[in-house]
Amino acid sequence: MNLKPDEYRVVLDRARERSMEWIESVPDRPVAPSADVNAMKKVFARPLPDGPTDPATVVDELATLAEPGLMAMPSGRFFGWVIGGTLPAALGADWLVSSWDQNAGMRYASPATAAIEEVAGEWLLDILGLPAESDVGFTTGATMANWTGLAAARASVLDSVGWDVNTRGLQGAPVITVLVGAERHASVDLALRYLGLGAPTIVAADYKGRIRVDALREALEAVDGPAILCLQAGNLHSGASDPMRSAIQAAHKHGAWVHVDGAFGLWAAASPSLRDQLDGIETADSWATDAHKTLNVPYDCGVAIIAKPNLARAALGTQTAYLIQDATGAPDPYDLVPELSRRARGVPVWAALRQLGRSGVISLVDGLVANAQALATGLAALPGVSVMNDVVFTQVCLTFGSDKRTREVTQRLIADGAVWMSGSKWRGNDILRISVSNWSTDADDVAFSIAAVQRAMA
Ligand SMILES: *Cc1c(COP(=O)(O)O)cnc(C)c1O
């Protein structure tokens, strides 16, 4: 018996209705969820049903029960962590990806998704100004994109000293020195841990959180043996990027591989007015970014880019009789990322880029920065508010006099729920942190959000 299309129609119609209910609620609903996770556990914690339930009822029940515990992350008034919204074409494409249900691992098995992802990869390299022959893989996020770049780095720097990590592993291997800036993202440390490389060697950062090239040169002088440098495009707090050209040059002089974590900051490269901040970035060896942040595709979607073709495949690829390769011998999607089976998460990237076009991507990135700057200017005008960073990209850090007062304002703002900004600590201060990452944030959202902070202060 084949599948019965009508059974899907009822469920998908219901899913579409309930999705639209959610989307229609986003512009006006409080950003904060009204129920916490304990309340949600009570709602969902029922014994496993003894028998089946009508599928449309399942979808209805899911939408109804989940609603109070959903954060309006797609809202233009959500500025927490670094979290993008979803462009309409990307969401529609994501639905198709689920409906198509392709295992996107092999070119031979899923020609359409393989081709779409390859084109999406070429478009990304074009708009980000990275070497056109690079390999592009789609991962769950930037953590695994960092892992992918660093896995290729590990294999390559060991290979250069005559050690094949694929056969010999790390036991007895030459020690790899991994250099990172003091303010790299925690996911870099995770990726290194997963790769068996342990904790990195820390290089001092300046007051904007950028790696100090003088300190880097000194650290490189002390290195004996294979080395990897991990740079950052887009500091979580300041939005500033490491000085790419000079840092990469210094590292390459020592034969080190340079990986760039650009989870959100790599997108500055797409904008002619911001690209200077990343001058020289195209000379690195690998890059990680997220499409689910700045590009505003649905979760989950990261991008791992390796400049020299075939290095990703050498580190991550495999060949067996049952994974059938097509006649071209081109790398299969599974050769470029840690997964064999996976969803075609690059398809929504294609759709987002197709919707926006080159000018749309530039407006998206420039618009996020303009809104961050407008928020910073508006908030700095309130008595007792200081903006800690030069707002060069999408991130704004605020203090409200004392740490205690900053924590109080943050708590009241979150309790109010109309907007969402997250608390953090930076350079020894408690701060309120804003990340403008949503394509739909507009001038009204900016004014509304400034008023919300003012309320929380009062
Ligand atoms: C978000 C982020 C990451 C991790 O990305 P995930 O998509 O959450 O895995 C890494 N680096 C930076 C700078 C980030 O902002």
Short mmCIF file of C-alpha atoms and ligand atoms in Angstrom, two decimals:
data_model
loop_
_atom_site.label_atom_id
_atom_site.label_comp_id
_atom_site.label_asym_id
_atom_site.label_seq_id
_atom_site.Cartn_x
_atom_site.Cartn_y
_atom_site.Cartn_z
CA MET A 1 0.00 0.00 0.00
CA ASN A 2 1.38 3.37 -0.93
CA LEU A 3 1.01 6.54 1.10
CA LYS A 4 -2.39 8.18 0.97
CA PRO A 5 -2.11 11.82 -0.15
CA ASP A 6 -5.45 12.73 1.41
CA GLU A 7 -4.19 11.82 4.86
CA TYR A 8 -1.39 14.31 4.42
CA ARG A 9 -3.67 17.01 3.00
CA VAL A 10 -5.79 17.22 6.16
CA VAL A 11 -2.73 17.36 8.41
CA LEU A 12 -0.79 19.84 6.29
CA ASP A 13 -3.82 22.12 5.94
CA ARG A 14 -4.10 22.07 9.72
CA ALA A 15 -0.37 22.68 10.13
CA ARG A 16 -0.59 25.61 7.74
CA GLU A 17 -3.55 27.12 9.63
CA ARG A 18 -1.89 26.70 12.98
CA SER A 19 1.42 28.06 11.61
CA MET A 20 -0.37 31.15 10.30
CA GLU A 21 -2.07 31.61 13.68
CA TRP A 22 1.37 31.69 15.27
CA ILE A 23 2.87 33.96 12.62
CA GLU A 24 -0.11 36.34 12.82
CA SER A 25 0.30 36.54 16.58
CA VAL A 26 3.99 37.45 16.42
CA PRO A 27 3.78 41.19 15.63
CA ASP A 28 1.58 41.97 18.65
CA ARG A 29 2.24 39.25 21.20
CA PRO A 30 4.68 39.74 24.06
CA VAL A 31 8.04 38.32 23.07
CA ALA A 32 8.42 36.44 26.34
CA PRO A 33 6.64 33.09 26.76
CA SER A 34 3.82 33.13 29.30
CA ALA A 35 4.65 29.63 30.63
CA ASP A 36 8.00 28.38 31.88
CA VAL A 37 9.45 24.97 31.14
CA ASN A 38 8.08 23.43 34.35
CA ALA A 39 4.58 24.48 33.38
CA MET A 40 5.14 23.14 29.88
CA LYS A 41 6.42 19.81 31.23
CA LYS A 42 3.18 19.49 33.20
CA VAL A 43 1.18 20.14 30.05
CA PHE A 44 3.06 17.58 27.97
CA ALA A 45 3.96 15.01 30.64
CA ARG A 46 1.30 12.42 29.98
CA PRO A 47 1.80 8.69 29.78
CA LEU A 48 2.62 7.33 26.33
CA PRO A 49 -0.80 6.77 24.72
CA ASP A 50 -1.86 3.13 24.48
CA GLY A 51 -3.08 3.52 20.91
CA PRO A 52 -3.12 5.82 17.88
CA THR A 53 -4.53 9.34 17.59
CA ASP A 54 -5.86 11.02 14.48
CA PRO A 55 -2.85 12.84 12.88
CA ALA A 56 -4.64 16.19 12.40
CA THR A 57 -5.67 16.07 16.06
CA VAL A 58 -2.02 15.53 16.99
CA VAL A 59 -0.98 18.66 15.10
CA ASP A 60 -3.84 20.69 16.58
CA GLU A 61 -3.09 19.54 20.09
CA LEU A 62 0.60 20.27 19.63
CA ALA A 63 -0.05 23.82 18.44
CA THR A 64 -2.53 24.54 21.23
CA LEU A 65 -0.47 23.07 24.05
CA ALA A 66 2.86 24.54 22.96
CA GLU A 67 1.68 28.11 22.38
CA PRO A 68 2.13 29.52 25.93
CA GLY A 69 5.68 28.21 26.07
CA LEU A 70 6.86 29.67 22.78
CA MET A 71 9.20 32.66 22.74
CA ALA A 72 8.45 35.06 19.88
CA MET A 73 11.95 34.63 18.47
CA PRO A 74 10.74 35.54 14.95
CA SER A 75 9.61 38.94 16.30
CA GLY A 76 11.25 42.18 15.22
CA ARG A 77 11.37 43.01 18.96
CA PHE A 78 13.49 39.97 19.84
CA PHE A 79 17.13 40.94 20.40
CA GLY A 80 18.34 38.05 22.58
CA TRP A 81 21.60 36.11 22.09
CA VAL A 82 22.23 36.08 18.33
CA ILE A 83 19.07 34.67 16.82
CA GLY A 84 17.64 35.43 13.41
CA GLY A 85 14.05 35.23 12.21
CA THR A 86 12.81 33.47 9.10
CA LEU A 87 12.37 34.95 5.65
CA PRO A 88 9.12 33.86 3.97
CA ALA A 89 10.82 32.04 1.07
CA ALA A 90 13.15 30.25 3.47
CA LEU A 91 10.25 29.01 5.58
CA GLY A 92 8.32 27.86 2.53
CA ALA A 93 11.41 26.07 1.23
CA ASP A 94 11.92 24.44 4.63
CA TRP A 95 8.40 23.01 4.46
CA LEU A 96 9.19 21.60 1.02
CA VAL A 97 12.38 20.05 2.35
CA SER A 98 10.32 18.16 4.94
CA SER A 99 7.67 17.18 2.40
CA TRP A 100 10.26 15.96 -0.11
CA ASP A 101 11.92 13.97 2.71
CA GLN A 102 15.16 13.50 0.82
CA ASN A 103 18.21 12.04 2.45
CA ALA A 104 20.51 14.79 1.22
CA GLY A 105 23.76 12.91 1.78
CA MET A 106 24.40 11.64 -1.76
CA ARG A 107 24.38 13.38 -5.15
CA TYR A 108 23.34 10.11 -6.81
CA ALA A 109 20.37 9.61 -4.48
CA SER A 110 18.98 13.15 -4.38
CA PRO A 111 20.07 15.07 -7.49
CA ALA A 112 17.76 18.03 -6.94
CA THR A 113 18.80 18.84 -3.38
CA ALA A 114 22.48 18.19 -4.16
CA ALA A 115 22.34 20.62 -7.08
CA ILE A 116 20.38 23.25 -5.14
CA GLU A 117 22.84 23.08 -2.24
CA GLU A 118 25.83 23.30 -4.58
CA VAL A 119 24.36 26.41 -6.19
CA ALA A 120 23.53 27.86 -2.76
CA GLY A 121 27.16 27.26 -1.82
CA GLU A 122 28.39 29.04 -4.96
CA TRP A 123 26.09 31.98 -4.25
CA LEU A 124 27.37 32.18 -0.68
CA LEU A 125 30.99 32.27 -1.82
CA ASP A 126 30.08 34.97 -4.32
CA ILE A 127 28.22 37.22 -1.89
CA LEU A 128 30.75 36.69 0.93
CA GLY A 129 33.70 37.29 -1.40
CA LEU A 130 35.43 33.99 -0.59
CA PRO A 131 37.49 31.85 -3.01
CA ALA A 132 35.15 30.44 -5.66
CA GLU A 133 36.71 26.95 -5.67
CA SER A 134 36.09 26.43 -1.91
CA ASP A 135 34.14 23.43 -0.66
CA VAL A 136 30.88 24.35 1.10
CA GLY A 137 29.07 22.02 3.52
CA PHE A 138 25.83 22.58 5.40
CA THR A 139 25.95 21.75 9.10
CA THR A 140 23.50 22.06 11.98
CA GLY A 141 25.06 25.36 13.04
CA ALA A 142 28.28 27.29 13.50
CA THR A 143 29.47 25.00 16.30
CA MET A 144 29.64 22.11 13.85
CA ALA A 145 30.84 24.41 11.06
CA ASN A 146 33.73 25.36 13.36
CA TRP A 147 34.25 21.68 14.04
CA THR A 148 34.34 20.95 10.30
CA GLY A 149 36.87 23.68 9.55
CA LEU A 150 39.02 22.63 12.50
CA ALA A 151 38.79 18.94 11.53
CA ALA A 152 40.17 19.82 8.09
CA ALA A 153 42.79 21.98 9.81
CA ARG A 154 43.81 19.15 12.14
CA ALA A 155 44.25 16.69 9.27
CA SER A 156 46.09 19.21 7.12
CA VAL A 157 48.61 20.50 9.65
CA LEU A 158 49.40 16.95 10.78
CA ASP A 159 49.73 15.85 7.17
CA SER A 160 52.27 18.63 6.64
CA VAL A 161 54.51 17.02 9.26
CA GLY A 162 54.01 13.55 7.83
CA TRP A 163 51.31 12.32 10.20
CA ASP A 164 48.12 10.78 8.79
CA VAL A 165 45.53 11.38 11.49
CA ASN A 166 42.93 9.27 9.69
CA THR A 167 44.96 6.09 10.15
CA ARG A 168 47.13 6.88 13.14
CA GLY A 169 44.76 9.01 15.21
CA LEU A 170 46.10 11.45 17.76
CA GLN A 171 47.87 8.99 20.06
CA GLY A 172 51.56 9.72 19.73
CA ALA A 173 50.91 12.46 17.17
CA PRO A 174 52.93 15.69 17.07
CA VAL A 175 51.31 18.23 19.38
CA ILE A 176 49.18 20.81 17.58
CA THR A 177 49.18 24.29 19.08
CA VAL A 178 45.80 25.93 18.67
CA LEU A 179 45.81 29.70 19.16
CA VAL A 180 42.58 31.60 19.85
CA GLY A 181 41.72 35.12 20.92
CA ALA A 182 40.71 35.66 24.55
CA GLU A 183 37.16 36.50 23.44
CA ARG A 184 36.53 33.66 20.98
CA HIS A 185 33.11 32.01 21.18
CA ALA A 186 32.73 29.06 23.55
CA SER A 187 31.78 26.82 20.62
CA VAL A 188 35.38 26.98 19.38
CA ASP A 189 36.51 25.36 22.62
CA LEU A 190 33.77 22.75 22.23
CA ALA A 191 34.84 21.96 18.67
CA LEU A 192 38.46 21.58 19.80
CA ARG A 193 37.33 19.32 22.62
CA TYR A 194 35.34 17.11 20.23
CA LEU A 195 38.45 16.91 18.03
CA GLY A 196 40.66 15.70 20.86
CA LEU A 197 42.74 18.87 20.74
CA GLY A 198 42.01 19.94 24.30
CA ALA A 199 42.01 23.53 25.49
CA PRO A 200 43.52 26.18 23.20
CA THR A 201 46.35 28.61 23.86
CA ILE A 202 44.84 32.02 24.60
CA VAL A 203 46.08 35.18 22.92
CA ALA A 204 45.22 38.54 24.51
CA ALA A 205 42.40 40.64 23.07
CA ASP A 206 42.02 44.42 22.99
CA TYR A 207 39.19 46.44 24.56
CA LYS A 208 36.94 45.68 21.60
CA GLY A 209 37.52 41.97 22.04
CA ARG A 210 39.77 41.67 18.96
CA ILE A 211 42.86 39.47 19.02
CA ARG A 212 46.02 41.55 19.51
CA VAL A 213 48.32 40.97 16.59
CA ASP A 214 51.46 41.86 18.61
CA ALA A 215 50.50 39.22 21.18
CA LEU A 216 49.69 36.80 18.38
CA ARG A 217 53.12 37.28 16.78
CA GLU A 218 54.75 36.59 20.11
CA ALA A 219 52.66 33.46 20.62
CA LEU A 220 53.51 32.23 17.13
CA GLU A 221 57.23 32.70 17.80
CA ALA A 222 56.90 30.30 20.71
CA VAL A 223 55.22 27.61 18.61
CA ASP A 224 57.25 24.59 17.65
CA GLY A 225 55.36 22.21 15.35
CA PRO A 226 51.98 22.22 13.66
CA ALA A 227 49.66 25.12 14.52
CA ILE A 228 46.12 26.33 13.96
CA LEU A 229 44.88 29.87 14.51
CA CYS A 230 41.19 30.46 15.06
CA LEU A 231 40.05 34.02 14.39
CA GLN A 232 36.68 35.62 14.95
CA ALA A 233 34.52 37.73 12.66
CA GLY A 234 31.93 39.32 14.94
CA ASN A 235 32.49 39.47 18.68
CA LEU A 236 29.31 38.54 20.59
CA HIS A 237 29.51 41.70 22.66
CA SER A 238 31.11 44.39 20.52
CA GLY A 239 30.38 43.05 17.04
CA ALA A 240 34.02 43.88 16.20
CA SER A 241 36.13 41.51 14.12
CA ASP A 242 39.75 40.41 14.50
CA PRO A 243 42.24 42.22 12.23
CA MET A 244 42.10 39.58 9.53
CA ARG A 245 44.81 40.47 7.06
CA SER A 246 47.66 41.02 9.54
CA ALA A 247 46.68 38.10 11.77
CA ILE A 248 46.35 35.70 8.84
CA GLN A 249 49.66 36.85 7.36
CA ALA A 250 51.44 36.34 10.69
CA ALA A 251 49.97 32.85 11.06
CA HIS A 252 50.70 31.79 7.50
CA LYS A 253 54.32 32.87 7.91
CA HIS A 254 54.52 30.16 10.57
CA GLY A 255 52.72 27.61 8.41
CA ALA A 256 49.61 27.69 10.60
CA TRP A 257 46.13 26.96 9.28
CA VAL A 258 43.73 29.87 9.83
CA HIS A 259 40.09 29.18 10.58
CA VAL A 260 37.57 32.01 11.01
CA ASP A 261 34.51 31.72 13.24
CA GLY A 262 32.12 34.13 11.55
CA ALA A 263 28.83 32.75 12.85
CA PHE A 264 27.12 36.08 12.34
CA GLY A 265 29.99 38.50 11.64
CA LEU A 266 31.04 36.89 8.35
CA TRP A 267 27.99 38.55 6.82
CA ALA A 268 29.72 41.94 7.05
CA ALA A 269 31.69 40.66 4.05
CA ALA A 270 28.50 40.79 1.97
CA SER A 271 28.10 44.54 2.44
CA PRO A 272 30.30 46.97 0.48
CA SER A 273 30.07 49.49 3.34
CA LEU A 274 31.10 46.94 6.01
CA ARG A 275 33.54 44.70 4.16
CA ASP A 276 36.55 46.80 5.21
CA GLN A 277 36.06 45.47 8.73
CA LEU A 278 37.03 42.04 7.38
CA ASP A 279 39.77 43.17 5.02
CA GLY A 280 41.87 40.14 4.02
CA ILE A 281 39.38 37.55 5.30
CA GLU A 282 39.45 35.73 1.97
CA THR A 283 43.07 34.73 2.65
CA ALA A 284 42.10 32.37 5.50
CA ASP A 285 41.92 28.58 5.05
CA SER A 286 38.43 27.89 6.39
CA TRP A 287 35.38 29.75 7.61
CA ALA A 288 32.29 28.95 9.63
CA THR A 289 29.06 30.87 9.52
CA ASP A 290 25.39 30.46 10.29
CA ALA A 291 22.53 30.90 7.88
CA HIS A 292 20.05 30.67 10.77
CA LYS A 293 21.39 33.89 12.26
CA THR A 294 22.02 36.81 9.88
CA LEU A 295 20.56 35.25 6.74
CA ASN A 296 17.27 34.48 8.54
CA VAL A 297 16.60 30.91 7.48
CA PRO A 298 14.85 28.52 9.91
CA TYR A 299 16.85 26.39 12.33
CA ASP A 300 19.08 24.58 11.84
CA CYS A 301 21.61 25.72 9.30
CA GLY A 302 25.33 26.42 9.55
CA VAL A 303 27.87 26.66 6.73
CA ALA A 304 31.39 25.20 6.72
CA ILE A 305 33.68 26.55 4.01
CA ILE A 306 37.14 25.12 3.24
CA ALA A 307 39.26 27.12 0.79
CA LYS A 308 41.31 24.34 -0.78
CA PRO A 309 39.18 21.76 -2.54
CA ASN A 310 39.41 18.16 -1.34
CA LEU A 311 40.73 18.89 2.14
CA ALA A 312 37.26 18.58 3.67
CA ARG A 313 36.79 15.32 1.83
CA ALA A 314 40.19 14.06 2.94
CA ALA A 315 39.29 14.74 6.57
CA LEU A 316 35.60 13.83 6.62
CA GLY A 317 34.81 11.82 3.52
CA THR A 318 34.51 8.11 3.10
CA GLN A 319 34.06 5.62 0.30
CA THR A 320 32.21 2.36 0.57
CA ALA A 321 30.40 0.26 -1.98
CA TYR A 322 27.00 0.98 -0.54
CA LEU A 323 27.31 4.78 -0.57
CA ILE A 324 27.06 5.06 -4.31
CA GLN A 325 29.02 7.87 -5.94
CA ASP A 326 27.84 9.46 -9.14
CA ALA A 327 29.98 9.34 -12.28
CA THR A 328 31.46 12.82 -11.87
CA GLY A 329 33.56 11.92 -8.84
CA ALA A 330 32.58 15.27 -7.28
CA PRO A 331 32.44 15.29 -3.49
CA ASP A 332 29.13 14.14 -2.10
CA PRO A 333 27.38 16.31 0.48
CA TYR A 334 28.38 13.78 3.16
CA ASP A 335 32.07 14.26 2.24
CA LEU A 336 31.95 17.86 3.49
CA VAL A 337 30.22 17.60 6.87
CA PRO A 338 30.13 15.18 9.81
CA GLU A 339 26.74 13.64 8.92
CA LEU A 340 25.95 10.97 6.35
CA SER A 341 22.14 11.23 6.48
CA ARG A 342 20.71 14.67 6.90
CA ARG A 343 17.93 17.00 5.79
CA ALA A 344 18.57 19.27 2.80
CA ARG A 345 19.15 22.27 5.04
CA GLY A 346 20.94 24.16 2.27
CA VAL A 347 17.70 24.45 0.28
CA PRO A 348 16.27 27.25 2.48
CA VAL A 349 19.60 29.06 1.99
CA TRP A 350 19.05 28.91 -1.76
CA ALA A 351 15.50 30.21 -1.26
CA ALA A 352 16.59 33.07 1.03
CA LEU A 353 19.26 34.17 -1.45
CA ARG A 354 16.81 33.78 -4.35
CA GLN A 355 14.24 35.93 -2.51
CA LEU A 356 16.70 38.66 -1.53
CA GLY A 357 19.07 38.77 -4.46
CA ARG A 358 22.40 40.53 -4.06
CA SER A 359 20.86 43.90 -3.25
CA GLY A 360 18.48 42.30 -0.76
CA VAL A 361 21.30 40.63 1.17
CA ILE A 362 23.19 43.92 1.32
CA SER A 363 20.04 45.75 2.54
CA LEU A 364 19.40 43.01 5.08
CA VAL A 365 22.88 43.26 6.61
CA ASP A 366 23.08 47.06 6.38
CA GLY A 367 19.57 47.31 7.84
CA LEU A 368 20.46 45.21 10.89
CA VAL A 369 23.47 47.45 11.53
CA ALA A 370 21.43 50.64 11.02
CA ASN A 371 18.84 49.41 13.53
CA ALA A 372 21.56 48.50 16.04
CA GLN A 373 23.01 51.98 15.67
CA ALA A 374 19.57 53.58 16.03
CA LEU A 375 18.93 51.58 19.20
CA ALA A 376 22.33 52.58 20.57
CA THR A 377 21.78 56.26 19.79
CA GLY A 378 18.25 56.29 21.21
CA LEU A 379 19.25 54.42 24.37
CA ALA A 380 22.42 56.45 24.93
CA ALA A 381 20.21 59.55 25.03
CA LEU A 382 18.40 58.21 28.13
CA PRO A 383 19.88 59.53 31.38
CA GLY A 384 22.05 56.94 33.15
CA VAL A 385 22.53 54.67 30.10
CA SER A 386 25.96 54.08 28.60
CA VAL A 387 26.73 52.19 25.42
CA MET A 388 29.94 50.25 26.03
CA ASN A 389 30.90 49.45 22.45
CA ASP A 390 31.37 51.21 19.14
CA VAL A 391 28.39 49.88 17.27
CA VAL A 392 30.18 48.70 14.13
CA PHE A 393 27.87 45.76 13.46
CA THR A 394 24.71 44.27 14.96
CA GLN A 395 25.65 44.13 18.64
CA VAL A 396 25.04 46.72 21.39
CA CYS A 397 26.17 46.48 25.03
CA LEU A 398 24.56 48.73 27.64
CA THR A 399 25.26 49.52 31.26
CA PHE A 400 22.97 51.42 33.62
CA GLY A 401 25.36 52.93 36.14
CA SER A 402 26.12 50.07 38.52
CA ASP A 403 26.09 46.28 38.00
CA LYS A 404 23.21 46.06 40.43
CA ARG A 405 21.12 48.58 38.53
CA THR A 406 21.96 46.91 35.18
CA ARG A 407 20.77 43.56 36.56
CA GLU A 408 17.58 45.17 37.90
CA VAL A 409 16.77 46.87 34.62
CA THR A 410 17.47 43.62 32.73
CA GLN A 411 15.16 41.66 35.06
CA ARG A 412 12.36 44.22 34.76
CA LEU A 413 12.70 44.37 30.99
CA ILE A 414 12.45 40.58 30.73
CA ALA A 415 9.52 40.48 33.18
CA ASP A 416 7.74 43.15 31.11
CA GLY A 417 8.13 40.81 28.12
CA ALA A 418 7.32 43.30 25.35
CA VAL A 419 10.85 43.06 23.97
CA TRP A 420 13.66 40.62 24.65
CA MET A 421 17.28 41.55 25.26
CA SER A 422 19.66 39.34 27.20
CA GLY A 423 21.90 39.98 30.16
CA SER A 424 25.59 39.16 29.98
CA LYS A 425 28.92 40.12 31.47
CA TRP A 426 31.59 41.87 29.45
CA ARG A 427 34.89 43.44 30.46
CA GLY A 428 34.01 42.95 34.12
CA ASN A 429 30.60 44.64 33.93
CA ASP A 430 27.08 43.32 34.03
CA ILE A 431 25.51 44.42 30.77
CA LEU A 432 22.28 44.37 28.83
CA ARG A 433 23.07 43.02 25.40
CA ILE A 434 21.21 43.65 22.17
CA SER A 435 21.68 41.66 18.99
CA VAL A 436 19.78 42.92 15.96
CA SER A 437 19.51 39.82 13.81
CA ASN A 438 15.94 39.80 12.57
CA TRP A 439 15.14 40.90 9.03
CA SER A 440 11.74 42.29 10.09
CA THR A 441 12.94 44.72 12.77
CA ASP A 442 11.92 48.22 11.66
CA ALA A 443 11.94 51.81 12.96
CA ASP A 444 8.71 51.21 14.94
CA ASP A 445 10.30 48.23 16.68
CA VAL A 446 13.33 50.37 17.49
CA ALA A 447 11.20 53.17 19.00
CA PHE A 448 9.01 50.63 20.85
CA SER A 449 12.10 48.91 22.27
CA ILE A 450 13.69 52.14 23.46
CA ALA A 451 10.40 52.96 25.22
CA ALA A 452 10.40 49.48 26.81
CA VAL A 453 13.90 50.02 28.24
CA GLN A 454 12.79 53.44 29.50
CA ARG A 455 9.82 51.75 31.27
CA ALA A 456 12.10 49.19 32.84
CA MET A 457 14.35 51.99 34.12
CA ALA A 458 11.47 53.96 35.66
C1 LIG B 1 26.19 31.55 17.60
C2 LIG B 1 27.65 31.51 17.52
C3 LIG B 1 28.34 30.31 17.42
C4 LIG B 1 27.66 28.97 17.54
O1 LIG B 1 26.73 28.80 16.54
P1 LIG B 1 25.54 27.73 16.63
O2 LIG B 1 24.81 27.95 15.37
O3 LIG B 1 24.76 28.08 17.85
O4 LIG B 1 26.15 26.38 16.73
C5 LIG B 1 29.70 30.35 17.23
N1 LIG B 1 30.36 31.52 17.17
C6 LIG B 1 29.73 32.71 17.29
C7 LIG B 1 30.52 33.96 17.21
C8 LIG B 1 28.35 32.75 17.47
O5 LIG B 1 27.72 33.92 17.57
#
